[in-house]
PDB file with SEQRES, HELIX, SHEET and CRYST1 records, atoms N, CA, C and O in Angstrom:
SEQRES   1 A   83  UNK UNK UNK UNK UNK UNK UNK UNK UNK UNK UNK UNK UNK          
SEQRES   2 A   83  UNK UNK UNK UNK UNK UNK UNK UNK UNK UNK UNK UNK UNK          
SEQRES   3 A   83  UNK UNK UNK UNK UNK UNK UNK UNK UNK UNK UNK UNK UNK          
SEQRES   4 A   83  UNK UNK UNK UNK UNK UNK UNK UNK UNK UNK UNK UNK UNK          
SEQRES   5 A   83  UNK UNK UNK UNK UNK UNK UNK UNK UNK UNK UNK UNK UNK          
SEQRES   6 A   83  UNK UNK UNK UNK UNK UNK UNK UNK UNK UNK UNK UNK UNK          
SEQRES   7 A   83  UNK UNK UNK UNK UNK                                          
HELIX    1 AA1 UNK A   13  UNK A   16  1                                   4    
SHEET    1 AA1 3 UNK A   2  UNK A   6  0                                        
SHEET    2 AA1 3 UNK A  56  UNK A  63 -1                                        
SHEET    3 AA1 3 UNK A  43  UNK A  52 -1                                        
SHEET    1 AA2 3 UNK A  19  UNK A  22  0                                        
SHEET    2 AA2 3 UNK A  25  UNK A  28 -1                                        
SHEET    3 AA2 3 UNK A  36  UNK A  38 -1                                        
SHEET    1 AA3 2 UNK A  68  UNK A  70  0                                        
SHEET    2 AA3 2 UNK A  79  UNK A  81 -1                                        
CRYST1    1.000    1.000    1.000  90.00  90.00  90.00 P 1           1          
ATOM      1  N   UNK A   1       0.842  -1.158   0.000  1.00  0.00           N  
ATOM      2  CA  UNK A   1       0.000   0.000   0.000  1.00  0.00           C  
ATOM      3  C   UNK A   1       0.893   1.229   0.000  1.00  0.00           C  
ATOM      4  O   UNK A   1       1.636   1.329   0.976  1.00  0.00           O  
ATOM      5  N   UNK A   2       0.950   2.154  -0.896  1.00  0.00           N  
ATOM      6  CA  UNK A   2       1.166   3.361  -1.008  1.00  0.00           C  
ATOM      7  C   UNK A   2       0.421   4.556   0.192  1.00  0.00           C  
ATOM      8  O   UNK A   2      -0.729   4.595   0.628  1.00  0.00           O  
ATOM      9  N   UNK A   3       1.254   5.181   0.389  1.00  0.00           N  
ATOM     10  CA  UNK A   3       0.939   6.966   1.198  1.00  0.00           C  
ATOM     11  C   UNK A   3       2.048   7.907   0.968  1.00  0.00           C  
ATOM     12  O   UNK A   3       3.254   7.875   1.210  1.00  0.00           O  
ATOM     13  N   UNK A   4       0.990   9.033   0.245  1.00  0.00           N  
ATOM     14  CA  UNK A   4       1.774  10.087  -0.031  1.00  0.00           C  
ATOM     15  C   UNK A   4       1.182  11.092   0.275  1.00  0.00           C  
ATOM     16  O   UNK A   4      -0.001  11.338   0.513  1.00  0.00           O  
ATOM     17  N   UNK A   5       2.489  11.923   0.248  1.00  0.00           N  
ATOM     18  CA  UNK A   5       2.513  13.214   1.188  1.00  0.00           C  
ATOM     19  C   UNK A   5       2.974  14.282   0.561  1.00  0.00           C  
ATOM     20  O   UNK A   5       4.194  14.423   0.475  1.00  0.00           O  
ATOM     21  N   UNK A   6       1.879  15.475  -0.135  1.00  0.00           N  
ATOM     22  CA  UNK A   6       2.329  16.562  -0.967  1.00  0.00           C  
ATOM     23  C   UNK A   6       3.081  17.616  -0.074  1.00  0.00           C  
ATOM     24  O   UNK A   6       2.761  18.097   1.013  1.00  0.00           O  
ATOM     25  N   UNK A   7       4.182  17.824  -0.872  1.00  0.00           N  
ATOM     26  CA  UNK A   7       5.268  19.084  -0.119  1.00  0.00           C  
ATOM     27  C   UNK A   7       4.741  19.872  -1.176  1.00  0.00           C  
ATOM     28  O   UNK A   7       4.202  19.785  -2.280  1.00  0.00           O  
ATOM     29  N   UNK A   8       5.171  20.727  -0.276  1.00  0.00           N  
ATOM     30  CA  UNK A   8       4.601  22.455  -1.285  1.00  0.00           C  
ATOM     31  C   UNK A   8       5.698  23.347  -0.502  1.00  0.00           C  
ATOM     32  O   UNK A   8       6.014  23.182   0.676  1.00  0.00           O  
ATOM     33  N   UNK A   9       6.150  24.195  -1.264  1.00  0.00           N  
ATOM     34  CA  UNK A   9       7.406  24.953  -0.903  1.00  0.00           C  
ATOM     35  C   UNK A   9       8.827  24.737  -0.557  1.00  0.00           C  
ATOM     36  O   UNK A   9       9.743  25.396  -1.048  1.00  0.00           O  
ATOM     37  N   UNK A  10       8.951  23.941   0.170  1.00  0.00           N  
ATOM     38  CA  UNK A  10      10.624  23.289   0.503  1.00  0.00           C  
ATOM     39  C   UNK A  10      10.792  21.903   0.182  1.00  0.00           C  
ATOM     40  O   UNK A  10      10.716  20.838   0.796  1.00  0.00           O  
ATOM     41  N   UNK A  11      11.191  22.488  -1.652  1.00  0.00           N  
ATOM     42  CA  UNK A  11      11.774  21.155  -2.373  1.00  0.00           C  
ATOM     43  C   UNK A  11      13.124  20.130  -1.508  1.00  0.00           C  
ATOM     44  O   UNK A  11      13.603  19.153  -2.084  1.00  0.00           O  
ATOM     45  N   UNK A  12      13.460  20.436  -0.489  1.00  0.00           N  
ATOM     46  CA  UNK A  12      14.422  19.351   0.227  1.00  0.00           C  
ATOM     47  C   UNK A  12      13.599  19.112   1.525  1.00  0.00           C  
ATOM     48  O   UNK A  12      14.208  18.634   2.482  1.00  0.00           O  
ATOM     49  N   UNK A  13      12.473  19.354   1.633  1.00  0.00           N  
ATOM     50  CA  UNK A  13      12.206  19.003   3.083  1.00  0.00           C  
ATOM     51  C   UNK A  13      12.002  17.291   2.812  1.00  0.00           C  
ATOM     52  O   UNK A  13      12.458  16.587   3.713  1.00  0.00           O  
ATOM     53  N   UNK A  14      11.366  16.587   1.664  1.00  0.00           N  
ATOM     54  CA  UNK A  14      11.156  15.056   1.955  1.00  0.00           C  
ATOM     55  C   UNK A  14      12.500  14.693   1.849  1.00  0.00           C  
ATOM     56  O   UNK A  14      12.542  13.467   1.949  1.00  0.00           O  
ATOM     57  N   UNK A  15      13.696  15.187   1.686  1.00  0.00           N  
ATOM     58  CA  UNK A  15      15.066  14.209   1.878  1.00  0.00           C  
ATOM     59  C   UNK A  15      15.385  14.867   3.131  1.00  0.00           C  
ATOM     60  O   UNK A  15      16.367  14.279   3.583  1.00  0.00           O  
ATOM     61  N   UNK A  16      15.028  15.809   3.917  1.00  0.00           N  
ATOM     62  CA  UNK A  16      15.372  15.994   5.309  1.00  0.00           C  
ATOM     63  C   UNK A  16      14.676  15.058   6.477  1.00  0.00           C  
ATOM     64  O   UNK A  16      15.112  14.660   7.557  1.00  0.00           O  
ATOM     65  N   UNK A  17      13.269  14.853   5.735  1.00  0.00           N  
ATOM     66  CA  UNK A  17      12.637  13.812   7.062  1.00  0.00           C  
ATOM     67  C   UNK A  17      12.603  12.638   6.790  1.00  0.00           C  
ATOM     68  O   UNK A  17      12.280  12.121   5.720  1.00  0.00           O  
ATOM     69  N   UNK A  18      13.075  11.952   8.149  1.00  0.00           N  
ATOM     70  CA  UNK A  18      13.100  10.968   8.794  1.00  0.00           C  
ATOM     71  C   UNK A  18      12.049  10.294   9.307  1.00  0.00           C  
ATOM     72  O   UNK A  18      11.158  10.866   9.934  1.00  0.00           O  
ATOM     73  N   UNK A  19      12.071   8.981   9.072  1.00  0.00           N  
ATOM     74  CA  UNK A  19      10.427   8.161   9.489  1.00  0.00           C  
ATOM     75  C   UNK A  19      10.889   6.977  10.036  1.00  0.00           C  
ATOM     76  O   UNK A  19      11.891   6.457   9.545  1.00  0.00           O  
ATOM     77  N   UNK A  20      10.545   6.669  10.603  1.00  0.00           N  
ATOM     78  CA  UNK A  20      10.818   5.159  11.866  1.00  0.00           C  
ATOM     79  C   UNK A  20       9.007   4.300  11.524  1.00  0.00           C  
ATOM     80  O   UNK A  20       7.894   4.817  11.626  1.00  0.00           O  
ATOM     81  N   UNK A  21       9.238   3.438  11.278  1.00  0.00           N  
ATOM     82  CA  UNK A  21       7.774   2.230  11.144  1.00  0.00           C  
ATOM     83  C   UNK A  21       7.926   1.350  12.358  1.00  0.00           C  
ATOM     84  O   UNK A  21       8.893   0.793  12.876  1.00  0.00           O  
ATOM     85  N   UNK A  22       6.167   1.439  12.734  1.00  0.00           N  
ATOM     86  CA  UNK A  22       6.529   0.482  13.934  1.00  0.00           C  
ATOM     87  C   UNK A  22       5.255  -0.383  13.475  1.00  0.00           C  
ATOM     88  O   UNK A  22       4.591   0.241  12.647  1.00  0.00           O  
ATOM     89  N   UNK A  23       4.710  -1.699  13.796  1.00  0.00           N  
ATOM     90  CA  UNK A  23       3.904  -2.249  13.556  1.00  0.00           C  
ATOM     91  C   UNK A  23       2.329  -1.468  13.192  1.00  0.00           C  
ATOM     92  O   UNK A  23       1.786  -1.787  12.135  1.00  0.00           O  
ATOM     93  N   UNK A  24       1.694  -0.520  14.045  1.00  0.00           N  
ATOM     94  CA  UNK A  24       0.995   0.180  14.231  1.00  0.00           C  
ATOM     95  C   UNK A  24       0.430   1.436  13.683  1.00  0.00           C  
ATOM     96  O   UNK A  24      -0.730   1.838  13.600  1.00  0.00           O  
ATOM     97  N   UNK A  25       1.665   1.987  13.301  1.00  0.00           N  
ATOM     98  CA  UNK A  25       2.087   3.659  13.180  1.00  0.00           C  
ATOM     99  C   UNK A  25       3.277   3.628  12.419  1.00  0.00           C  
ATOM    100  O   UNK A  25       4.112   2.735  12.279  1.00  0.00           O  
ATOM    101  N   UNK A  26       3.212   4.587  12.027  1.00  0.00           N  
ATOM    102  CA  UNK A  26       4.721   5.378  11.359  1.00  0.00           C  
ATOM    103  C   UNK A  26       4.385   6.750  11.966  1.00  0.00           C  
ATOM    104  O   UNK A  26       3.292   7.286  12.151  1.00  0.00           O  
ATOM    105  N   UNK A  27       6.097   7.315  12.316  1.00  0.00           N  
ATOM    106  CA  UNK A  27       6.467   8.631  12.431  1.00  0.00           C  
ATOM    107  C   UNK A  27       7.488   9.593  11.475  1.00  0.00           C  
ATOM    108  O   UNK A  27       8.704   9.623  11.285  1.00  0.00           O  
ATOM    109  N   UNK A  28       6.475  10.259  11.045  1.00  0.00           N  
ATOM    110  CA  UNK A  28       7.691  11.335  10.437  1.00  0.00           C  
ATOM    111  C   UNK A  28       8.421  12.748  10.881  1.00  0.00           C  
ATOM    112  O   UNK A  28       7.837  13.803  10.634  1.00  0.00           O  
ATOM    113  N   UNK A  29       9.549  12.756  11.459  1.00  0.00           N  
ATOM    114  CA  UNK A  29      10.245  13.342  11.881  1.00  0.00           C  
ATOM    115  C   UNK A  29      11.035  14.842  11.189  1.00  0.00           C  
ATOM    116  O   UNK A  29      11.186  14.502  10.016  1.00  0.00           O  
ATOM    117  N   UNK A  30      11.471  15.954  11.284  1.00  0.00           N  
ATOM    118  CA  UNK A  30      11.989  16.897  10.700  1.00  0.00           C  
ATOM    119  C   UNK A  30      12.090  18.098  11.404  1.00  0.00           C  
ATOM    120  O   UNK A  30      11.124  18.359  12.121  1.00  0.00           O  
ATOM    121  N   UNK A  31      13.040  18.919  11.383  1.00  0.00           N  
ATOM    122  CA  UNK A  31      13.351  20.178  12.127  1.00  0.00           C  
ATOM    123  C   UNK A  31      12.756  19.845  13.427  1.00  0.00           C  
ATOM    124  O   UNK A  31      13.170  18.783  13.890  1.00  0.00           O  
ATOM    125  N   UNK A  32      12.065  20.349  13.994  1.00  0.00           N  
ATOM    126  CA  UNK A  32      11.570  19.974  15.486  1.00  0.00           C  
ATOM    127  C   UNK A  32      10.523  19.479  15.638  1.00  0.00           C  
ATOM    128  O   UNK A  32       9.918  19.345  16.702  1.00  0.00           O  
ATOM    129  N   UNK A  33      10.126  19.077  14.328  1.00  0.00           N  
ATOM    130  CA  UNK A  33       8.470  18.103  14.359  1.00  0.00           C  
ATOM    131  C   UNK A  33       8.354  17.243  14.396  1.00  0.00           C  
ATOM    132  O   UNK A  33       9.352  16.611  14.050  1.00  0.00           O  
ATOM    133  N   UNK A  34       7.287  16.509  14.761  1.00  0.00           N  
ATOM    134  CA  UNK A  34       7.403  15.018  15.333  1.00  0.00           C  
ATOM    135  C   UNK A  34       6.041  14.763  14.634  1.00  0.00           C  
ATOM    136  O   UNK A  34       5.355  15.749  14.902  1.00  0.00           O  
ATOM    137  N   UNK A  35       5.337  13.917  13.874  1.00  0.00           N  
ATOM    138  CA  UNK A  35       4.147  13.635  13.432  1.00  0.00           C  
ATOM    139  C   UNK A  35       4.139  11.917  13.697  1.00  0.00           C  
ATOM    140  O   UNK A  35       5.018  11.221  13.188  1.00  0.00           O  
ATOM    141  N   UNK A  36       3.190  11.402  14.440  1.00  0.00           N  
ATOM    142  CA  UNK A  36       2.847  10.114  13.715  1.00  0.00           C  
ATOM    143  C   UNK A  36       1.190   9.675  13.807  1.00  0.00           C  
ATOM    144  O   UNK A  36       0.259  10.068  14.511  1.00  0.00           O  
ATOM    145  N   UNK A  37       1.326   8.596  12.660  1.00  0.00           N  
ATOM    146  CA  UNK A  37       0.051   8.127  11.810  1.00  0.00           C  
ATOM    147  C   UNK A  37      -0.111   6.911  12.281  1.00  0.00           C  
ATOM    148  O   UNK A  37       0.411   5.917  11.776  1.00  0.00           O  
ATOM    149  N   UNK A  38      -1.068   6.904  13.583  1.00  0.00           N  
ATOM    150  CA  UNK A  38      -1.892   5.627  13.863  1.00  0.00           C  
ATOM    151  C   UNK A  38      -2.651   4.383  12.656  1.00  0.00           C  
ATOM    152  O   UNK A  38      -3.736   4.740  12.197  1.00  0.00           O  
ATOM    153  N   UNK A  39      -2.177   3.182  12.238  1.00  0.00           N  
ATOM    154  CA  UNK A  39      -2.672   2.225  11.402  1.00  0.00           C  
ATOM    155  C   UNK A  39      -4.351   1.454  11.840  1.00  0.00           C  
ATOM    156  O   UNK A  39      -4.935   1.298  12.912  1.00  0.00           O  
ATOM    157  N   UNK A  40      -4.480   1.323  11.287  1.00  0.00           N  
ATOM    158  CA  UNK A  40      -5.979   0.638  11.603  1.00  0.00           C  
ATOM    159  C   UNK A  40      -5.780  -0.775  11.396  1.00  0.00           C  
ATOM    160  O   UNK A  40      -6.541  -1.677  11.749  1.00  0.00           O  
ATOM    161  N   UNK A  41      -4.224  -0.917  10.537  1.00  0.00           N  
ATOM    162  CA  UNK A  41      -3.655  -2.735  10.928  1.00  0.00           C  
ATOM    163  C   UNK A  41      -2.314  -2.741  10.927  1.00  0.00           C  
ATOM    164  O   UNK A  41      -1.590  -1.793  10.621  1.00  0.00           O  
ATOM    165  N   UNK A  42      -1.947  -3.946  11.313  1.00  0.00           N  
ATOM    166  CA  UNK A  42      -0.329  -4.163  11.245  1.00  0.00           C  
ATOM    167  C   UNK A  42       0.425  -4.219   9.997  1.00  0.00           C  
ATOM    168  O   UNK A  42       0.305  -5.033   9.081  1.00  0.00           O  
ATOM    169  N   UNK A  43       1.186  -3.272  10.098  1.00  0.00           N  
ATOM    170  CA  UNK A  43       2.083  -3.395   8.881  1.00  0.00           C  
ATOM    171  C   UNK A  43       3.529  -4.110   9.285  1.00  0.00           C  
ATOM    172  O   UNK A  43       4.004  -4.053  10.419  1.00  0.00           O  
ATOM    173  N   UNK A  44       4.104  -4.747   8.234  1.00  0.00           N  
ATOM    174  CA  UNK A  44       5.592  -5.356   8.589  1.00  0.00           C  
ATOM    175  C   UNK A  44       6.675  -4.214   8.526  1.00  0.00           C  
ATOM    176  O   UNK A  44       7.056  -3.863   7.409  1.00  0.00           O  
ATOM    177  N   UNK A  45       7.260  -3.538   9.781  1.00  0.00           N  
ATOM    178  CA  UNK A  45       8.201  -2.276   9.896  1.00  0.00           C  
ATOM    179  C   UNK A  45       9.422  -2.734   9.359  1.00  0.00           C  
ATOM    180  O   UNK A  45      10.300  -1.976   8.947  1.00  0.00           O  
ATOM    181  N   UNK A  46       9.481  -3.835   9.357  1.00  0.00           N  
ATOM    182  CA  UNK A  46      10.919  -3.762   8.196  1.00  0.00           C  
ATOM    183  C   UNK A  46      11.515  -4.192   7.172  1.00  0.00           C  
ATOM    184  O   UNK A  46      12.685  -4.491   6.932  1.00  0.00           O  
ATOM    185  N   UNK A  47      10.069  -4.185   6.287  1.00  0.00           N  
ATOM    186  CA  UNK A  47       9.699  -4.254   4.888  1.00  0.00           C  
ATOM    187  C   UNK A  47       9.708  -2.975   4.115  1.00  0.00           C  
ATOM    188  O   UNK A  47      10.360  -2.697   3.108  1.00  0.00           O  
ATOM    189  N   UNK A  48       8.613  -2.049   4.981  1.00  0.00           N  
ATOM    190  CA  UNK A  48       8.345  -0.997   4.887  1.00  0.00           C  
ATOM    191  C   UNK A  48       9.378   0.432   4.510  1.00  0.00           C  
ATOM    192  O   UNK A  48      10.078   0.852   5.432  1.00  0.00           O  
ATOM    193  N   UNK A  49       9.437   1.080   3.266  1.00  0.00           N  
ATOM    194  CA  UNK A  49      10.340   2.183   2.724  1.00  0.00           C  
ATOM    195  C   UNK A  49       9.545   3.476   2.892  1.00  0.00           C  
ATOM    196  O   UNK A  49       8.373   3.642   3.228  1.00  0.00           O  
ATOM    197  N   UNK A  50      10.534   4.376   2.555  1.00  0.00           N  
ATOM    198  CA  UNK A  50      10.234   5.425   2.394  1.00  0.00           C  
ATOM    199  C   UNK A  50      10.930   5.925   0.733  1.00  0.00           C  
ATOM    200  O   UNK A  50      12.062   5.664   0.326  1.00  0.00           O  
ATOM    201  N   UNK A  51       9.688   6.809  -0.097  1.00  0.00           N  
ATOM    202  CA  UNK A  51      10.937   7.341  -1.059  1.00  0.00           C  
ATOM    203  C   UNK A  51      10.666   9.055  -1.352  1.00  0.00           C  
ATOM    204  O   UNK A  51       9.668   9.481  -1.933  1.00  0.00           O  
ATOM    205  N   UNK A  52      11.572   9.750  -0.916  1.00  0.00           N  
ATOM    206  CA  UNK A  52      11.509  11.045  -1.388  1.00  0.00           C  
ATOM    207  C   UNK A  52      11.636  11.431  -2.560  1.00  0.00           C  
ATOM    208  O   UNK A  52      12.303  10.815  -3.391  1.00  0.00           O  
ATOM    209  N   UNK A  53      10.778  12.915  -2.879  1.00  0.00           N  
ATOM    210  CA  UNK A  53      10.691  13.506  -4.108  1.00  0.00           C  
ATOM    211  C   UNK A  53      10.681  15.227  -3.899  1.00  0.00           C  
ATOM    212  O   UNK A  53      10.247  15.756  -2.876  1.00  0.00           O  
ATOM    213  N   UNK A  54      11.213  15.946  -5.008  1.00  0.00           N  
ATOM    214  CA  UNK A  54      11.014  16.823  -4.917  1.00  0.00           C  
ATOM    215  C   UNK A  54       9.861  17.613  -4.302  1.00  0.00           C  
ATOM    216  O   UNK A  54      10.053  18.660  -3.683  1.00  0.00           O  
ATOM    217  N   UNK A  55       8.353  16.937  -4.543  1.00  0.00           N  
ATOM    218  CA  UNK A  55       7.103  17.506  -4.317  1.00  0.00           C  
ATOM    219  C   UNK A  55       6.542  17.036  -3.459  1.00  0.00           C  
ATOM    220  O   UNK A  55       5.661  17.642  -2.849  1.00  0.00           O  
ATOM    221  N   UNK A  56       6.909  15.826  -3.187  1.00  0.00           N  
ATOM    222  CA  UNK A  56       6.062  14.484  -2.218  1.00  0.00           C  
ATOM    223  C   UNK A  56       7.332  13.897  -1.747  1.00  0.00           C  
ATOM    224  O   UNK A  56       8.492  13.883  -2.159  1.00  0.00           O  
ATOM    225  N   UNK A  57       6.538  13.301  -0.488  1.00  0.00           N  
ATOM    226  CA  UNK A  57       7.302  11.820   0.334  1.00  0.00           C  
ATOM    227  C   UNK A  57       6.359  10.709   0.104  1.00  0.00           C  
ATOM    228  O   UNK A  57       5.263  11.012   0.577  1.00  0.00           O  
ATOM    229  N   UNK A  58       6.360   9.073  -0.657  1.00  0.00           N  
ATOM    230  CA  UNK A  58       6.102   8.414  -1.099  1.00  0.00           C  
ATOM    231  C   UNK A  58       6.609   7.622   0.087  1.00  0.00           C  
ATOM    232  O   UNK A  58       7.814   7.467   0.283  1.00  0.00           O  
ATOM    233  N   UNK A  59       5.338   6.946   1.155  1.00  0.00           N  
ATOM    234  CA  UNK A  59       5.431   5.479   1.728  1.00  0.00           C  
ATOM    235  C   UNK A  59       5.215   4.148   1.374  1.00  0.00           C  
ATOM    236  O   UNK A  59       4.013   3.884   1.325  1.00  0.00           O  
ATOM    237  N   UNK A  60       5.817   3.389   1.158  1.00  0.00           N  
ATOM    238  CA  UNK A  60       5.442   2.069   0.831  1.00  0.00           C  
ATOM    239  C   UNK A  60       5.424   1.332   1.990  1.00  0.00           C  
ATOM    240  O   UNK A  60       6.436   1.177   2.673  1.00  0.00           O  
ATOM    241  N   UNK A  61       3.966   0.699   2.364  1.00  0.00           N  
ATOM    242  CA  UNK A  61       3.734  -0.439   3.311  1.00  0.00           C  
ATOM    243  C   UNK A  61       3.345  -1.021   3.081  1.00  0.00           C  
ATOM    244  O   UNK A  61       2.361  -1.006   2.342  1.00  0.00           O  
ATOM    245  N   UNK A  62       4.262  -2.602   3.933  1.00  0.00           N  
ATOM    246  CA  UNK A  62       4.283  -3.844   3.567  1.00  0.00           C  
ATOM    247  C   UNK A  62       2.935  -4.386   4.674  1.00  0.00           C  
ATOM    248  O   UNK A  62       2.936  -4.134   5.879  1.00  0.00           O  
ATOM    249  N   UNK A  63       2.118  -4.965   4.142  1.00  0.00           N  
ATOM    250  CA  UNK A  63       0.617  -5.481   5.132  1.00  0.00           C  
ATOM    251  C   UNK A  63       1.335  -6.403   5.958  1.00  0.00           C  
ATOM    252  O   UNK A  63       2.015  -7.265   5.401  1.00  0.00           O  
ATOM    253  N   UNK A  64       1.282  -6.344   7.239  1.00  0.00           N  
ATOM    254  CA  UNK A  64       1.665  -7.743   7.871  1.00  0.00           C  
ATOM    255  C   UNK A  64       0.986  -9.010   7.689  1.00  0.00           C  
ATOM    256  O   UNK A  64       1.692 -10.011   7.810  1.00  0.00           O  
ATOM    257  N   UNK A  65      -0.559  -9.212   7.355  1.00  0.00           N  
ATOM    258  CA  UNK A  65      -1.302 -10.015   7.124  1.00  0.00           C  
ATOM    259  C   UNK A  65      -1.597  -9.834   5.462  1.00  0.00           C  
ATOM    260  O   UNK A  65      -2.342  -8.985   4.973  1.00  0.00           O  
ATOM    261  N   UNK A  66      -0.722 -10.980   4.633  1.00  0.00           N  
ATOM    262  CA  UNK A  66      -0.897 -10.201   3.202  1.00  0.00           C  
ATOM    263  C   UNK A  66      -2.736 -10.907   2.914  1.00  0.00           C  
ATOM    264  O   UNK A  66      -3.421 -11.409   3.805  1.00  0.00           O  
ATOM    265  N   UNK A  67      -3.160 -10.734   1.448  1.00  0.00           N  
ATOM    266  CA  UNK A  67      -4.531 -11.013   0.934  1.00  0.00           C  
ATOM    267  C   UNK A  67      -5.133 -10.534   1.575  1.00  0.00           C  
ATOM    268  O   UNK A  67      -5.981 -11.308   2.020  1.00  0.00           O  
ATOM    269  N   UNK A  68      -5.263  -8.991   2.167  1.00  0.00           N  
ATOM    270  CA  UNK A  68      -6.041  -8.539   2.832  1.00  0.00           C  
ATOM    271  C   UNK A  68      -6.275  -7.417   2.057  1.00  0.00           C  
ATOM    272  O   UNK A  68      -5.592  -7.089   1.086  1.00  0.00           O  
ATOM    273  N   UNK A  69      -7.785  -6.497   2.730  1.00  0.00           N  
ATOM    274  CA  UNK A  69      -7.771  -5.388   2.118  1.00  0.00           C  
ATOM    275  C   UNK A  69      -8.075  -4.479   2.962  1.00  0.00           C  
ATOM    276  O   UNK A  69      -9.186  -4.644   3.465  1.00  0.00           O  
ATOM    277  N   UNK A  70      -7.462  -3.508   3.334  1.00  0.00           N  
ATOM    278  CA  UNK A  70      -7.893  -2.605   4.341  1.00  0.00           C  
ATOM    279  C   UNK A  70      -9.360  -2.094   4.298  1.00  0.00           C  
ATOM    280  O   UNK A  70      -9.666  -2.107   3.106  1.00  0.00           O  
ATOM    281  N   UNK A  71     -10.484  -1.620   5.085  1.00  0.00           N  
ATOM    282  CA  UNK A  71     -11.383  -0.541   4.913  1.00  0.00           C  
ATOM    283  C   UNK A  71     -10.900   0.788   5.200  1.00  0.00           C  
ATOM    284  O   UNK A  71     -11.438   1.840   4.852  1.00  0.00           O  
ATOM    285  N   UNK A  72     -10.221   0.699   5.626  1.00  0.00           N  
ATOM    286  CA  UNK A  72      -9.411   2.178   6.033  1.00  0.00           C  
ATOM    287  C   UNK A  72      -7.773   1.988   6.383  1.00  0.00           C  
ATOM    288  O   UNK A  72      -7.208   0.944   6.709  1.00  0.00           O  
ATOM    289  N   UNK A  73      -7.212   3.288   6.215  1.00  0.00           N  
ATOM    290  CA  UNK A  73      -5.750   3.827   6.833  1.00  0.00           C  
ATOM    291  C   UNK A  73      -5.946   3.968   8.560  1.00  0.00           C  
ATOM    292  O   UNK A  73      -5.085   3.976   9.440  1.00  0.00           O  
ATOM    293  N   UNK A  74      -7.387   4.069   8.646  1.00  0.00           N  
ATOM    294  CA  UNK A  74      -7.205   4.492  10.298  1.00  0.00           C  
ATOM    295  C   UNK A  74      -7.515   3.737  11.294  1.00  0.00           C  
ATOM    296  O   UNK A  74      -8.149   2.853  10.717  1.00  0.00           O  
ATOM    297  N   UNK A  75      -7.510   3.457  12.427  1.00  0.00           N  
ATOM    298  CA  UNK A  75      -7.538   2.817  13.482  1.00  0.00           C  
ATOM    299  C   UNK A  75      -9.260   2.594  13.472  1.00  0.00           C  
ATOM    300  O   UNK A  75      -9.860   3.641  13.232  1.00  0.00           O  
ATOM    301  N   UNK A  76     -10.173   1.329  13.706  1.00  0.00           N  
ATOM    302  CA  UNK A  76     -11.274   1.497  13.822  1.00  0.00           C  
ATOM    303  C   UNK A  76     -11.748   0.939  12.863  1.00  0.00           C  
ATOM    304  O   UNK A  76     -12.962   0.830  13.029  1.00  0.00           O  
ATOM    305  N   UNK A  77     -11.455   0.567  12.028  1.00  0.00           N  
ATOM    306  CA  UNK A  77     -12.340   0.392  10.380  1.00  0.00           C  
ATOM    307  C   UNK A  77     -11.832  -1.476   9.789  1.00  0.00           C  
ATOM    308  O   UNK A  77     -12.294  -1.983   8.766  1.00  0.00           O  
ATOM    309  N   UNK A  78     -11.010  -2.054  10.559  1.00  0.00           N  
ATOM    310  CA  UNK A  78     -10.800  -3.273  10.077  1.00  0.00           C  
ATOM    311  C   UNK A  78     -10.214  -3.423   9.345  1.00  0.00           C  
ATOM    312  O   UNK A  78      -9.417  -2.591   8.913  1.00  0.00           O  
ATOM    313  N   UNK A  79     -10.460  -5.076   8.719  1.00  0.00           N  
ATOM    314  CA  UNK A  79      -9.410  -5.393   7.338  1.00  0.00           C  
ATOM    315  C   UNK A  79     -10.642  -6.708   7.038  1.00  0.00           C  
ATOM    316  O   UNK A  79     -11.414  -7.266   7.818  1.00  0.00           O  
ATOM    317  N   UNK A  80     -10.423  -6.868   5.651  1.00  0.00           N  
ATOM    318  CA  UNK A  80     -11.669  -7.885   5.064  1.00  0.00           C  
ATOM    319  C   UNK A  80     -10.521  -8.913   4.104  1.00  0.00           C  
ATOM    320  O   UNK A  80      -9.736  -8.576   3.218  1.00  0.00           O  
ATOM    321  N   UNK A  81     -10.777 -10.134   4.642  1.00  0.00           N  
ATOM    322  CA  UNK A  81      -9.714 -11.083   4.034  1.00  0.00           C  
ATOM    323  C   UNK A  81     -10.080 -10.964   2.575  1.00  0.00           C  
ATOM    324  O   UNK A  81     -11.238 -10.574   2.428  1.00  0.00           O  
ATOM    325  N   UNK A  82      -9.370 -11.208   1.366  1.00  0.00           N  
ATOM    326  CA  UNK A  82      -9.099 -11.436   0.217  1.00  0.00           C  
ATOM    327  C   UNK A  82      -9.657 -13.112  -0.787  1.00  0.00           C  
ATOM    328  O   UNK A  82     -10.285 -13.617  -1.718  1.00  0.00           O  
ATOM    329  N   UNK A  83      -8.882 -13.256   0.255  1.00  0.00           N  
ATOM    330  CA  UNK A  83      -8.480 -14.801  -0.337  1.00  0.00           C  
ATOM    331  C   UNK A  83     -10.612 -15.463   0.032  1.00  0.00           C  
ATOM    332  O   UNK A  83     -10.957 -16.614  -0.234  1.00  0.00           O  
TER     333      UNK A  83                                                      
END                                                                             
């Protein structure tokens, strides 16, 4: 699963921040900010990339439970098996 994140104005800020994946959440880190994004399922944290761009920061997460499909990014909303 893809998440992206439009930058607008400071073409180096997505190669300045830093993101740590934890099963749950990811945090993205930079100058003195601290952001993180509660999951609504487990993702595998060390599968999981990051890729910067001039305009955007591009997440790639790896599902911990693959053949699944999320109903949501957010905490609350489940996952509906595939298979």
């Amino acid at each position: 699963m893809f998440v992206t994140f439009k930058i607008i104005g400071d073409k180096d800020l997505a190669k300045r921040i830093q993101i740590s994946f934890a099963e749950n959440s990811f945090t993205l880190s930079w100058d003195d900010e601290n952001l993180t994004i509660a999951l609504g399922n487990a993702i595998d944290s060390e599968l999981s990339q990051s890729y910067p761009f001039s305009q955007k920061l591009e997440l790639k997460l790896f599902k911990l439970v693959p053949n699944t499909n999320w109903l949501s990014l957010e905490p609350g909303h489940g996952l509906v098996s595939a298979a």
